[in-house]
Amino acid sequence: SGETKATAWAKIEAVAGSYALDLTVDGNPVHMDAKDIALTCTKEKFMAGADALEAGTEADFSRVISFNDGKLRLLLGRKLNKPSKDAAIVYDEASGQYVLEAHEEGLKTDQNALAVSLKDTIRSLTPELSVTGFAEVLTPTWSADAPESQAVLEQVNKMLLVELSYSFSTSESTNAHEIPAETLRSFVSLGDDGFTPCVNQE
C-alpha cells in the first residue's frame, strides 16, 4: 500500500470503527453496524502480519477483524424471520359493520447458514452485499383478496342487516317488540377459525 505500518493501522482502525453493512437477502434489506455485532480489530495481529510481509514470509490478516458470531445470528434471525399473518374479519365500531384486515406474508430464513457465509464479507469490511437462496416467503392460510374471504365478509354483514321483532297477545292487547340492531349484532360472531359466521344460541 505504500503506507507505514502505523498509518496503515490507523486507517484500518478508523474504517472498522465506523463499519456498516447494507445486506440484501433475497430482496429483504438488513442494515447492521459495528456495534450490532461487536466488531473489533486487533493491532497486535495486524502488526504481526505486517512484520511477516516485511520479512518476506506469508502474512495472515484473517484474524485482524473479529466480531461476535452469536450477535450476528441473533440480528439476522430477528430481522429476517417473521410469521405470516392471516387476513382477519373484525367488527369496526365506526362503520357499524365487519371489515377485512389485510394479510401479511411471513419470512423464514436460515440465519445460521447465512451467518457462516458472511464471515469473509465482514472481516474484509465490505460495505454492501446481496445474496439469494437463504430466505423463504411464508404464505398465510387466509388471504384478504381470496374469493372466500370476500364471501364471508359479505355474509356476516348481511346478518347484521336482519330486522327482527316479536309480538305476543293477551286477551286484552297485542304487543310488538323490535330487537335493537346493537342487540342483534351481539348475537353474531365468527367461529374459532375467525372465518365462520355463526349465531350465539345462548
Short mmCIF file of C-alpha atoms in Angstrom, two decimals:
data_model
loop_
_atom_site.label_atom_id
_atom_site.label_comp_id
_atom_site.label_asym_id
_atom_site.label_seq_id
_atom_site.Cartn_x
_atom_site.Cartn_y
_atom_site.Cartn_z
CA SER A 1 0.00 0.00 0.00
CA GLY A 2 2.95 2.31 0.41
CA GLU A 3 1.85 3.15 3.96
CA THR A 4 3.88 2.77 7.08
CA LYS A 5 2.61 0.16 9.49
CA ALA A 6 1.38 2.88 11.83
CA THR A 7 -0.58 4.83 9.22
CA ALA A 8 -1.99 1.67 7.66
CA TRP A 9 -3.20 0.53 11.07
CA ALA A 10 -4.76 3.94 11.79
CA LYS A 11 -6.76 3.77 8.56
CA ILE A 12 -7.94 0.22 9.21
CA GLU A 13 -8.93 1.10 12.77
CA ALA A 14 -10.93 4.11 11.55
CA VAL A 15 -12.80 2.11 8.90
CA ALA A 16 -13.53 -0.74 11.33
CA GLY A 17 -14.86 1.67 13.95
CA SER A 18 -17.42 3.14 11.54
CA TYR A 19 -18.12 -0.07 9.65
CA ALA A 20 -21.66 -0.78 8.47
CA LEU A 21 -23.02 -3.46 6.17
CA ASP A 22 -26.07 -2.98 3.97
CA LEU A 23 -27.13 -6.53 3.28
CA THR A 24 -29.91 -7.69 0.96
CA VAL A 25 -31.14 -11.25 1.49
CA ASP A 26 -33.49 -12.48 -1.24
CA GLY A 27 -34.75 -8.93 -1.69
CA ASN A 28 -35.03 -8.17 2.06
CA PRO A 29 -32.79 -5.33 3.32
CA VAL A 30 -30.83 -5.67 6.56
CA HIS A 31 -28.59 -2.93 7.96
CA MET A 32 -26.01 -3.62 10.64
CA ASP A 33 -23.11 -1.68 12.06
CA ALA A 34 -20.01 -2.45 14.10
CA LYS A 35 -21.85 -2.13 17.43
CA ASP A 36 -24.59 -4.56 16.39
CA ILE A 37 -22.10 -7.41 16.03
CA ALA A 38 -19.42 -6.18 18.46
CA LEU A 39 -16.88 -5.81 15.66
CA THR A 40 -13.30 -5.13 16.77
CA CYS A 41 -9.86 -5.02 15.17
CA THR A 42 -6.66 -6.18 16.87
CA LYS A 43 -3.50 -4.14 16.42
CA GLU A 44 -1.15 -6.92 17.50
CA LYS A 45 -2.46 -9.27 14.83
CA PHE A 46 -2.18 -6.61 12.17
CA MET A 47 1.38 -5.77 13.16
CA ALA A 48 2.31 -9.45 13.12
CA GLY A 49 1.01 -9.73 9.58
CA ALA A 50 2.82 -6.58 8.51
CA ASP A 51 6.06 -7.85 10.05
CA ALA A 52 5.65 -11.08 8.09
CA LEU A 53 5.27 -9.09 4.86
CA GLU A 54 8.45 -7.13 5.62
CA ALA A 55 10.29 -10.34 6.32
CA GLY A 56 9.12 -11.83 3.03
CA THR A 57 7.13 -14.61 4.69
CA GLU A 58 3.44 -15.49 4.42
CA ALA A 59 1.20 -12.98 6.21
CA ASP A 60 -2.10 -13.85 7.85
CA PHE A 61 -4.52 -10.94 8.31
CA SER A 62 -7.63 -13.11 8.61
CA ARG A 63 -7.98 -12.56 12.36
CA VAL A 64 -7.33 -8.82 12.45
CA ILE A 65 -11.08 -8.16 12.22
CA SER A 66 -13.31 -10.14 14.58
CA PHE A 67 -16.95 -9.97 15.61
CA ASN A 68 -19.46 -11.71 17.85
CA ASP A 69 -20.95 -14.58 15.85
CA GLY A 70 -23.81 -15.06 18.29
CA LYS A 71 -24.89 -11.43 17.99
CA LEU A 72 -24.76 -11.68 14.21
CA ARG A 73 -27.02 -14.75 14.21
CA LEU A 74 -29.48 -13.11 16.62
CA LEU A 75 -29.63 -9.97 14.49
CA LEU A 76 -30.25 -11.94 11.30
CA GLY A 77 -32.89 -14.07 12.98
CA ARG A 78 -34.68 -11.04 14.39
CA LYS A 79 -34.73 -9.09 11.13
CA LEU A 80 -35.25 -11.92 8.66
CA ASN A 81 -37.77 -14.17 10.41
CA LYS A 82 -41.40 -13.29 10.98
CA PRO A 83 -44.60 -15.35 10.99
CA SER A 84 -47.24 -14.87 8.35
CA LYS A 85 -50.47 -13.19 9.41
CA ASP A 86 -53.84 -14.34 8.14
CA ALA A 87 -56.42 -11.89 6.92
CA ALA A 88 -58.96 -11.23 9.67
CA ILE A 89 -62.58 -10.19 9.73
CA VAL A 90 -63.17 -7.78 12.62
CA TYR A 91 -66.03 -5.57 13.69
CA ASP A 92 -65.50 -1.85 13.12
CA GLU A 93 -67.41 0.27 15.61
CA ALA A 94 -67.13 3.42 13.50
CA SER A 95 -68.80 1.94 10.42
CA GLY A 96 -71.05 -0.48 12.29
CA GLN A 97 -70.02 -3.45 10.16
CA TYR A 98 -67.37 -6.09 9.77
CA VAL A 99 -64.27 -5.20 7.78
CA LEU A 100 -61.42 -7.23 6.37
CA GLU A 101 -57.93 -6.70 7.76
CA ALA A 102 -55.18 -7.39 5.27
CA HIS A 103 -52.97 -10.47 5.46
CA GLU A 104 -49.19 -10.28 5.78
CA GLU A 105 -46.65 -12.62 4.27
CA GLY A 106 -44.04 -14.06 6.61
CA LEU A 107 -40.38 -14.86 6.15
CA LYS A 108 -38.29 -17.85 7.17
CA THR A 109 -34.51 -17.55 6.90
CA ASP A 110 -31.67 -19.94 7.63
CA GLN A 111 -29.71 -17.38 9.67
CA ASN A 112 -27.09 -19.92 10.71
CA ALA A 113 -26.04 -20.71 7.14
CA LEU A 114 -26.27 -17.02 6.27
CA ALA A 115 -24.01 -16.05 9.18
CA VAL A 116 -21.37 -18.52 8.04
CA SER A 117 -21.44 -17.09 4.52
CA LEU A 118 -20.97 -13.55 5.84
CA LYS A 119 -17.74 -14.14 7.78
CA ASP A 120 -15.33 -13.17 5.00
CA THR A 121 -17.58 -10.27 3.94
CA ILE A 122 -17.46 -8.74 7.40
CA ARG A 123 -13.77 -9.45 8.01
CA SER A 124 -12.90 -7.67 4.77
CA LEU A 125 -15.15 -4.73 5.84
CA THR A 126 -17.24 -4.98 2.67
CA PRO A 127 -19.99 -2.32 2.89
CA GLU A 128 -22.64 -3.85 0.62
CA LEU A 129 -23.71 -7.38 -0.30
CA SER A 130 -26.68 -9.03 -1.96
CA VAL A 131 -27.30 -12.78 -1.56
CA THR A 132 -30.04 -15.21 -2.55
CA GLY A 133 -31.17 -18.67 -1.52
CA PHE A 134 -31.43 -18.11 2.24
CA ALA A 135 -34.98 -16.77 2.76
CA GLU A 136 -38.36 -18.36 2.10
CA VAL A 137 -41.63 -16.45 1.90
CA LEU A 138 -44.38 -17.82 4.18
CA THR A 139 -47.86 -17.59 2.67
CA PRO A 140 -50.79 -17.05 5.06
CA THR A 141 -53.66 -19.52 5.12
CA TRP A 142 -56.30 -16.81 4.66
CA SER A 143 -55.67 -14.13 2.06
CA ALA A 144 -57.63 -10.86 2.04
CA ASP A 145 -58.05 -10.96 -1.73
CA ALA A 146 -59.27 -14.58 -1.83
CA PRO A 147 -62.89 -15.00 -3.04
CA GLU A 148 -63.69 -16.99 0.12
CA SER A 149 -62.70 -14.07 2.34
CA GLN A 150 -64.89 -11.63 0.42
CA ALA A 151 -67.81 -14.08 0.52
CA VAL A 152 -67.58 -14.48 4.30
CA LEU A 153 -67.38 -10.71 4.77
CA GLU A 154 -70.50 -10.21 2.68
CA GLN A 155 -72.36 -12.96 4.52
CA VAL A 156 -71.61 -11.76 8.03
CA ASN A 157 -72.51 -8.16 7.17
CA LYS A 158 -75.84 -9.30 5.70
CA MET A 159 -76.55 -10.98 9.04
CA LEU A 160 -76.19 -7.58 10.72
CA LEU A 161 -78.88 -6.09 8.46
CA VAL A 162 -81.57 -8.53 9.58
CA GLU A 163 -84.51 -6.85 11.34
CA LEU A 164 -86.29 -8.94 13.96
CA SER A 165 -89.36 -8.25 16.01
CA TYR A 166 -91.68 -10.42 18.02
CA SER A 167 -95.18 -9.97 19.33
CA PHE A 168 -97.34 -11.61 21.93
CA SER A 169 -101.00 -11.23 22.71
CA THR A 170 -103.09 -11.27 25.81
CA SER A 171 -106.86 -11.30 25.98
CA GLU A 172 -106.75 -7.53 26.09
CA SER A 173 -104.00 -6.45 23.69
CA THR A 174 -101.21 -7.35 21.33
CA ASN A 175 -97.70 -6.03 21.99
CA ALA A 176 -94.90 -5.88 19.42
CA HIS A 177 -91.22 -5.55 20.29
CA GLU A 178 -88.36 -4.91 17.89
CA ILE A 179 -84.94 -6.24 18.79
CA PRO A 180 -82.43 -3.34 18.61
CA ALA A 181 -79.71 -3.58 15.97
CA GLU A 182 -76.94 -3.45 18.57
CA THR A 183 -78.51 -6.41 20.37
CA LEU A 184 -78.71 -8.36 17.14
CA ARG A 185 -75.06 -7.60 16.48
CA SER A 186 -74.12 -9.19 19.79
CA PHE A 187 -75.73 -12.43 18.57
CA VAL A 188 -73.41 -12.58 15.55
CA SER A 189 -69.80 -13.73 15.76
CA LEU A 190 -67.13 -15.62 13.89
CA GLY A 191 -66.05 -19.13 14.84
CA ASP A 192 -62.74 -20.19 16.33
CA ASP A 193 -61.18 -20.08 12.87
CA GLY A 194 -62.18 -16.43 12.54
CA PHE A 195 -63.93 -17.10 9.23
CA THR A 196 -67.14 -18.96 10.03
CA PRO A 197 -70.15 -16.69 10.67
CA CYS A 198 -72.31 -18.04 13.47
CA VAL A 199 -75.05 -17.04 15.88
CA ASN A 200 -74.66 -17.31 19.61
CA GLN A 201 -77.58 -19.56 20.57
CA GLU A 202 -77.34 -18.70 24.25
#
